[in-house]
Amino acid sequence: MPGHHAARGRRTTERKGDVRERAILDTCEALLVQKGYDAMTVGDIAQGAGITRGALYFYFGSKQEVVTALVARTVEHLWERSRATAEADEPRQAIAAAMRRTVELWNEHGLVMRTAIDLSLSVPEIGELWSRTADLFITAITAVLERAGVQAGTEPDQASAMARALCWMIERSFYHASQESREKLQEASSTCEHIWLISAGLTT
């Protein structure tokens, strides 16, 4: 991801630009809500952030780079929450906490998450970020299932394969529910939590 790494490198060495970069990413997220990815332009982002197009290009080389950085910022929260789930001791509490955190993140950044999913096949940098996010979540789900007594392994009735299926189900459920309402997100969370508990043998 050469373009993305270059942008990240600038961010770590130019601390004075952190506030401006945050404004660029915040503006990009707002424009995703107002216009959508296809309709918004670099000019829109620059204007919303209160800078010139030339100043924006100092931080990011294109609209795609801005969105990739926004996705990276958002999925970092998912990574943190996935690690917390994997490290939790009691499986039932870990599942409830994971679903609660997932609802919070989709409520706060649902459009960014949907954009990441939509662009994951056409933008390699975003695809890599989203793939890593899914892998971390699968690892966390696997850890919870194994602590609940599910046999380790990749066969259909074993923890790793079940975790992959649960991750895909959660992603699809939240993707569609987030397009409707917060109530639908909560319903999706309850359904996914129940199925995860069944998979772990913690309820019927």
PDB file of C-alpha atoms in Angstrom:
ATOM      1  CA  MET A   1       0.000   0.000   0.000  1.00  0.00           C
ATOM      2  CA  PRO A   2       2.559   2.613  -1.082  1.00  0.00           C
ATOM      3  CA  GLY A   3       0.220   5.621  -1.204  1.00  0.00           C
ATOM      4  CA  HIS A   4      -1.340   4.797   2.143  1.00  0.00           C
ATOM      5  CA  HIS A   5       2.009   4.176   3.835  1.00  0.00           C
ATOM      6  CA  ALA A   6       3.309   7.488   2.496  1.00  0.00           C
ATOM      7  CA  ALA A   7       0.342   9.293   4.010  1.00  0.00           C
ATOM      8  CA  ARG A   8       0.856   7.452   7.306  1.00  0.00           C
ATOM      9  CA  GLY A   9       4.527   8.411   7.276  1.00  0.00           C
ATOM     10  CA  ARG A  10       3.669  12.092   6.880  1.00  0.00           C
ATOM     11  CA  ARG A  11       1.246  11.836   9.774  1.00  0.00           C
ATOM     12  CA  THR A  12       3.825  10.438  12.199  1.00  0.00           C
ATOM     13  CA  THR A  13       6.451  13.091  11.406  1.00  0.00           C
ATOM     14  CA  GLU A  14       4.267  16.210  11.104  1.00  0.00           C
ATOM     15  CA  ARG A  15       2.453  16.466  14.395  1.00  0.00           C
ATOM     16  CA  LYS A  16       1.372  20.062  13.713  1.00  0.00           C
ATOM     17  CA  GLY A  17      -0.826  18.748  10.943  1.00  0.00           C
ATOM     18  CA  ASP A  18      -2.782  16.355  13.182  1.00  0.00           C
ATOM     19  CA  VAL A  19      -5.624  18.803  13.788  1.00  0.00           C
ATOM     20  CA  ARG A  20      -5.887  19.636  10.096  1.00  0.00           C
ATOM     21  CA  GLU A  21      -5.776  15.983   9.103  1.00  0.00           C
ATOM     22  CA  ARG A  22      -8.493  15.155  11.610  1.00  0.00           C
ATOM     23  CA  ALA A  23     -10.598  17.929  10.073  1.00  0.00           C
ATOM     24  CA  ILE A  24     -10.071  16.409   6.618  1.00  0.00           C
ATOM     25  CA  LEU A  25     -11.153  12.954   7.791  1.00  0.00           C
ATOM     26  CA  ASP A  26     -14.111  14.310   9.787  1.00  0.00           C
ATOM     27  CA  THR A  27     -15.236  16.281   6.737  1.00  0.00           C
ATOM     28  CA  CYS A  28     -14.891  13.206   4.549  1.00  0.00           C
ATOM     29  CA  GLU A  29     -17.086  11.206   6.904  1.00  0.00           C
ATOM     30  CA  ALA A  30     -19.715  13.963   6.935  1.00  0.00           C
ATOM     31  CA  LEU A  31     -19.676  14.120   3.136  1.00  0.00           C
ATOM     32  CA  LEU A  32     -20.155  10.372   2.899  1.00  0.00           C
ATOM     33  CA  VAL A  33     -23.415  10.928   4.765  1.00  0.00           C
ATOM     34  CA  GLN A  34     -24.442  13.980   2.729  1.00  0.00           C
ATOM     35  CA  LYS A  35     -23.333  13.006  -0.785  1.00  0.00           C
ATOM     36  CA  GLY A  36     -21.908   9.502  -0.838  1.00  0.00           C
ATOM     37  CA  TYR A  37     -18.499   8.371  -2.048  1.00  0.00           C
ATOM     38  CA  ASP A  38     -19.099   8.750  -5.779  1.00  0.00           C
ATOM     39  CA  ALA A  39     -20.560  12.276  -5.611  1.00  0.00           C
ATOM     40  CA  MET A  40     -18.127  13.932  -3.224  1.00  0.00           C
ATOM     41  CA  THR A  41     -14.970  15.524  -4.622  1.00  0.00           C
ATOM     42  CA  VAL A  42     -11.552  16.554  -3.356  1.00  0.00           C
ATOM     43  CA  GLY A  43     -12.791  20.147  -3.627  1.00  0.00           C
ATOM     44  CA  ASP A  44     -15.749  19.351  -1.373  1.00  0.00           C
ATOM     45  CA  ILE A  45     -13.457  17.808   1.233  1.00  0.00           C
ATOM     46  CA  ALA A  46     -11.007  20.718   1.128  1.00  0.00           C
ATOM     47  CA  GLN A  47     -13.775  23.298   1.407  1.00  0.00           C
ATOM     48  CA  GLY A  48     -15.388  21.495   4.323  1.00  0.00           C
ATOM     49  CA  ALA A  49     -12.059  21.255   6.124  1.00  0.00           C
ATOM     50  CA  GLY A  50     -11.400  24.954   5.549  1.00  0.00           C
ATOM     51  CA  ILE A  51      -8.289  24.473   3.419  1.00  0.00           C
ATOM     52  CA  THR A  52      -7.321  24.749  -0.244  1.00  0.00           C
ATOM     53  CA  ARG A  53      -7.133  21.796  -2.610  1.00  0.00           C
ATOM     54  CA  GLY A  54      -3.364  22.269  -2.698  1.00  0.00           C
ATOM     55  CA  ALA A  55      -3.160  22.040   1.092  1.00  0.00           C
ATOM     56  CA  LEU A  56      -5.216  18.858   1.070  1.00  0.00           C
ATOM     57  CA  TYR A  57      -2.851  17.285  -1.462  1.00  0.00           C
ATOM     58  CA  PHE A  58      -0.029  17.850   1.025  1.00  0.00           C
ATOM     59  CA  TYR A  59      -1.729  15.241   3.231  1.00  0.00           C
ATOM     60  CA  PHE A  60      -3.453  12.961   0.724  1.00  0.00           C
ATOM     61  CA  GLY A  61      -2.947  12.332  -2.971  1.00  0.00           C
ATOM     62  CA  SER A  62      -6.565  11.661  -3.882  1.00  0.00           C
ATOM     63  CA  LYS A  63     -10.115  11.229  -2.629  1.00  0.00           C
ATOM     64  CA  GLN A  64      -9.441   7.501  -2.458  1.00  0.00           C
ATOM     65  CA  GLU A  65      -6.489   8.079  -0.129  1.00  0.00           C
ATOM     66  CA  VAL A  66      -8.635  10.229   2.160  1.00  0.00           C
ATOM     67  CA  VAL A  67     -11.321   7.540   2.352  1.00  0.00           C
ATOM     68  CA  THR A  68      -8.687   4.843   2.926  1.00  0.00           C
ATOM     69  CA  ALA A  69      -7.271   6.836   5.850  1.00  0.00           C
ATOM     70  CA  LEU A  70     -10.799   7.332   7.213  1.00  0.00           C
ATOM     71  CA  VAL A  71     -11.445   3.585   6.998  1.00  0.00           C
ATOM     72  CA  ALA A  72      -8.100   2.928   8.715  1.00  0.00           C
ATOM     73  CA  ARG A  73      -9.025   5.275  11.552  1.00  0.00           C
ATOM     74  CA  THR A  74     -12.392   3.587  11.984  1.00  0.00           C
ATOM     75  CA  VAL A  75     -11.235  -0.034  11.864  1.00  0.00           C
ATOM     76  CA  GLU A  76      -8.583   0.689  14.481  1.00  0.00           C
ATOM     77  CA  HIS A  77     -11.504   0.898  16.916  1.00  0.00           C
ATOM     78  CA  LEU A  78     -12.684  -2.506  15.698  1.00  0.00           C
ATOM     79  CA  TRP A  79      -9.210  -3.954  16.207  1.00  0.00           C
ATOM     80  CA  GLU A  80      -9.117  -2.664  19.782  1.00  0.00           C
ATOM     81  CA  ARG A  81     -12.552  -4.119  20.478  1.00  0.00           C
ATOM     82  CA  SER A  82     -11.639  -7.443  18.879  1.00  0.00           C
ATOM     83  CA  ARG A  83      -8.586  -7.723  21.123  1.00  0.00           C
ATOM     84  CA  ALA A  84     -10.716  -6.921  24.181  1.00  0.00           C
ATOM     85  CA  THR A  85     -13.146  -9.684  23.187  1.00  0.00           C
ATOM     86  CA  ALA A  86     -10.358 -12.218  22.696  1.00  0.00           C
ATOM     87  CA  GLU A  87      -8.896 -11.420  26.125  1.00  0.00           C
ATOM     88  CA  ALA A  88     -12.170 -11.524  28.080  1.00  0.00           C
ATOM     89  CA  ASP A  89     -12.487 -14.485  30.459  1.00  0.00           C
ATOM     90  CA  GLU A  90     -16.157 -15.447  30.660  1.00  0.00           C
ATOM     91  CA  PRO A  91     -17.579 -16.427  27.242  1.00  0.00           C
ATOM     92  CA  ARG A  92     -21.141 -15.249  27.825  1.00  0.00           C
ATOM     93  CA  GLN A  93     -19.963 -11.825  29.027  1.00  0.00           C
ATOM     94  CA  ALA A  94     -17.441 -11.604  26.190  1.00  0.00           C
ATOM     95  CA  ILE A  95     -20.161 -12.213  23.600  1.00  0.00           C
ATOM     96  CA  ALA A  96     -22.506  -9.626  25.121  1.00  0.00           C
ATOM     97  CA  ALA A  97     -19.708  -7.049  25.344  1.00  0.00           C
ATOM     98  CA  ALA A  98     -18.570  -7.714  21.772  1.00  0.00           C
ATOM     99  CA  MET A  99     -22.045  -7.210  20.366  1.00  0.00           C
ATOM    100  CA  ARG A 100     -22.580  -4.066  22.459  1.00  0.00           C
ATOM    101  CA  ARG A 101     -19.319  -2.584  21.147  1.00  0.00           C
ATOM    102  CA  THR A 102     -20.239  -3.555  17.593  1.00  0.00           C
ATOM    103  CA  VAL A 103     -23.583  -1.757  17.847  1.00  0.00           C
ATOM    104  CA  GLU A 104     -21.844   1.344  19.206  1.00  0.00           C
ATOM    105  CA  LEU A 105     -19.342   1.411  16.360  1.00  0.00           C
ATOM    106  CA  TRP A 106     -21.968   0.892  13.644  1.00  0.00           C
ATOM    107  CA  ASN A 107     -24.140   3.595  15.212  1.00  0.00           C
ATOM    108  CA  GLU A 108     -21.212   6.017  15.198  1.00  0.00           C
ATOM    109  CA  HIS A 109     -19.557   5.106  11.888  1.00  0.00           C
ATOM    110  CA  GLY A 110     -21.979   2.884   9.986  1.00  0.00           C
ATOM    111  CA  LEU A 111     -21.566   4.653   6.667  1.00  0.00           C
ATOM    112  CA  VAL A 112     -17.778   4.387   6.836  1.00  0.00           C
ATOM    113  CA  MET A 113     -18.128   0.667   7.552  1.00  0.00           C
ATOM    114  CA  ARG A 114     -20.493   0.179   4.623  1.00  0.00           C
ATOM    115  CA  THR A 115     -18.196   2.176   2.355  1.00  0.00           C
ATOM    116  CA  ALA A 116     -15.273  -0.016   3.418  1.00  0.00           C
ATOM    117  CA  ILE A 117     -17.247  -3.140   2.530  1.00  0.00           C
ATOM    118  CA  ASP A 118     -18.432  -1.660  -0.772  1.00  0.00           C
ATOM    119  CA  LEU A 119     -14.909  -0.615  -1.811  1.00  0.00           C
ATOM    120  CA  SER A 120     -13.040  -3.616  -0.419  1.00  0.00           C
ATOM    121  CA  LEU A 121     -13.026  -5.425  -3.776  1.00  0.00           C
ATOM    122  CA  SER A 122     -12.105  -2.423  -5.939  1.00  0.00           C
ATOM    123  CA  VAL A 123      -9.615  -0.575  -3.705  1.00  0.00           C
ATOM    124  CA  PRO A 124      -6.798  -2.931  -2.631  1.00  0.00           C
ATOM    125  CA  GLU A 125      -5.748  -0.813   0.368  1.00  0.00           C
ATOM    126  CA  ILE A 126      -9.268  -0.825   1.780  1.00  0.00           C
ATOM    127  CA  GLY A 127      -9.657  -4.520   0.953  1.00  0.00           C
ATOM    128  CA  GLU A 128      -6.493  -5.263   2.940  1.00  0.00           C
ATOM    129  CA  LEU A 129      -7.700  -3.221   5.914  1.00  0.00           C
ATOM    130  CA  TRP A 130     -11.094  -4.893   5.910  1.00  0.00           C
ATOM    131  CA  SER A 131      -9.593  -8.370   5.472  1.00  0.00           C
ATOM    132  CA  ARG A 132      -7.304  -7.788   8.445  1.00  0.00           C
ATOM    133  CA  THR A 133     -10.264  -6.552  10.470  1.00  0.00           C
ATOM    134  CA  ALA A 134     -12.250  -9.694   9.632  1.00  0.00           C
ATOM    135  CA  ASP A 135      -9.285 -11.927  10.496  1.00  0.00           C
ATOM    136  CA  LEU A 136      -8.869 -10.268  13.899  1.00  0.00           C
ATOM    137  CA  PHE A 137     -12.574 -10.582  14.621  1.00  0.00           C
ATOM    138  CA  ILE A 138     -12.528 -14.251  13.555  1.00  0.00           C
ATOM    139  CA  THR A 139      -9.575 -14.855  15.888  1.00  0.00           C
ATOM    140  CA  ALA A 140     -11.475 -13.209  18.741  1.00  0.00           C
ATOM    141  CA  ILE A 141     -14.650 -15.216  18.077  1.00  0.00           C
ATOM    142  CA  THR A 142     -12.582 -18.413  17.850  1.00  0.00           C
ATOM    143  CA  ALA A 143     -11.016 -17.696  21.245  1.00  0.00           C
ATOM    144  CA  VAL A 144     -14.430 -17.181  22.826  1.00  0.00           C
ATOM    145  CA  LEU A 145     -15.838 -20.374  21.287  1.00  0.00           C
ATOM    146  CA  GLU A 146     -12.867 -22.420  22.467  1.00  0.00           C
ATOM    147  CA  ARG A 147     -13.173 -21.055  26.012  1.00  0.00           C
ATOM    148  CA  ALA A 148     -16.830 -22.078  25.894  1.00  0.00           C
ATOM    149  CA  GLY A 149     -15.755 -25.645  25.110  1.00  0.00           C
ATOM    150  CA  VAL A 150     -16.035 -25.787  21.308  1.00  0.00           C
ATOM    151  CA  GLN A 151     -13.323 -28.005  19.857  1.00  0.00           C
ATOM    152  CA  ALA A 152     -10.446 -26.217  18.155  1.00  0.00           C
ATOM    153  CA  GLY A 153     -10.034 -26.837  14.428  1.00  0.00           C
ATOM    154  CA  THR A 154     -11.238 -25.953  10.965  1.00  0.00           C
ATOM    155  CA  GLU A 155     -13.908 -28.607  10.423  1.00  0.00           C
ATOM    156  CA  PRO A 156     -17.474 -27.241  10.049  1.00  0.00           C
ATOM    157  CA  ASP A 157     -18.378 -28.058  13.668  1.00  0.00           C
ATOM    158  CA  GLN A 158     -15.118 -26.723  15.092  1.00  0.00           C
ATOM    159  CA  ALA A 159     -14.269 -23.286  16.445  1.00  0.00           C
ATOM    160  CA  SER A 160     -12.340 -21.689  13.571  1.00  0.00           C
ATOM    161  CA  ALA A 161     -14.891 -22.565  10.882  1.00  0.00           C
ATOM    162  CA  MET A 162     -17.800 -21.555  13.113  1.00  0.00           C
ATOM    163  CA  ALA A 163     -16.083 -18.247  13.886  1.00  0.00           C
ATOM    164  CA  ARG A 164     -15.642 -17.462  10.197  1.00  0.00           C
ATOM    165  CA  ALA A 165     -19.342 -18.119   9.553  1.00  0.00           C
ATOM    166  CA  LEU A 166     -20.342 -15.990  12.559  1.00  0.00           C
ATOM    167  CA  CYS A 167     -18.127 -13.123  11.407  1.00  0.00           C
ATOM    168  CA  TRP A 168     -19.686 -13.159   7.933  1.00  0.00           C
ATOM    169  CA  MET A 169     -23.188 -13.268   9.460  1.00  0.00           C
ATOM    170  CA  ILE A 170     -22.454 -10.318  11.760  1.00  0.00           C
ATOM    171  CA  GLU A 171     -20.997  -8.258   8.914  1.00  0.00           C
ATOM    172  CA  ARG A 172     -23.945  -8.880   6.587  1.00  0.00           C
ATOM    173  CA  SER A 173     -26.536  -8.356   9.333  1.00  0.00           C
ATOM    174  CA  PHE A 174     -25.088  -5.032  10.465  1.00  0.00           C
ATOM    175  CA  TYR A 175     -24.440  -3.850   6.907  1.00  0.00           C
ATOM    176  CA  HIS A 176     -28.113  -4.184   5.996  1.00  0.00           C
ATOM    177  CA  ALA A 177     -29.525  -3.078   9.365  1.00  0.00           C
ATOM    178  CA  SER A 178     -27.406   0.097   9.382  1.00  0.00           C
ATOM    179  CA  GLN A 179     -29.180   1.264   6.229  1.00  0.00           C
ATOM    180  CA  GLU A 180     -32.505   1.303   8.086  1.00  0.00           C
ATOM    181  CA  SER A 181     -32.395   2.483  11.710  1.00  0.00           C
ATOM    182  CA  ARG A 182     -30.756   2.201  15.107  1.00  0.00           C
ATOM    183  CA  GLU A 183     -33.603  -0.060  16.141  1.00  0.00           C
ATOM    184  CA  LYS A 184     -32.762  -2.453  13.307  1.00  0.00           C
ATOM    185  CA  LEU A 185     -29.120  -2.441  14.402  1.00  0.00           C
ATOM    186  CA  GLN A 186     -30.186  -3.428  17.898  1.00  0.00           C
ATOM    187  CA  GLU A 187     -32.373  -6.192  16.499  1.00  0.00           C
ATOM    188  CA  ALA A 188     -29.477  -7.438  14.381  1.00  0.00           C
ATOM    189  CA  SER A 189     -27.228  -7.416  17.436  1.00  0.00           C
ATOM    190  CA  SER A 190     -29.717  -9.437  19.493  1.00  0.00           C
ATOM    191  CA  THR A 191     -30.113 -12.005  16.723  1.00  0.00           C
ATOM    192  CA  CYS A 192     -26.367 -12.355  16.164  1.00  0.00           C
ATOM    193  CA  GLU A 193     -25.696 -12.600  19.894  1.00  0.00           C
ATOM    194  CA  HIS A 194     -28.284 -15.368  20.248  1.00  0.00           C
ATOM    195  CA  ILE A 195     -26.816 -17.355  17.345  1.00  0.00           C
ATOM    196  CA  TRP A 196     -23.288 -16.895  18.740  1.00  0.00           C
ATOM    197  CA  LEU A 197     -24.477 -18.192  22.137  1.00  0.00           C
ATOM    198  CA  ILE A 198     -26.085 -21.206  20.455  1.00  0.00           C
ATOM    199  CA  SER A 199     -22.875 -21.878  18.517  1.00  0.00           C
ATOM    200  CA  ALA A 200     -20.927 -21.754  21.783  1.00  0.00           C
ATOM    201  CA  GLY A 201     -23.352 -24.163  23.433  1.00  0.00           C
ATOM    202  CA  LEU A 202     -24.372 -21.561  25.991  1.00  0.00           C
ATOM    203  CA  THR A 203     -28.084 -21.503  25.156  1.00  0.00           C
ATOM    204  CA  THR A 204     -30.637 -23.308  23.000  1.00  0.00           C
TER     205      THR A 204
END
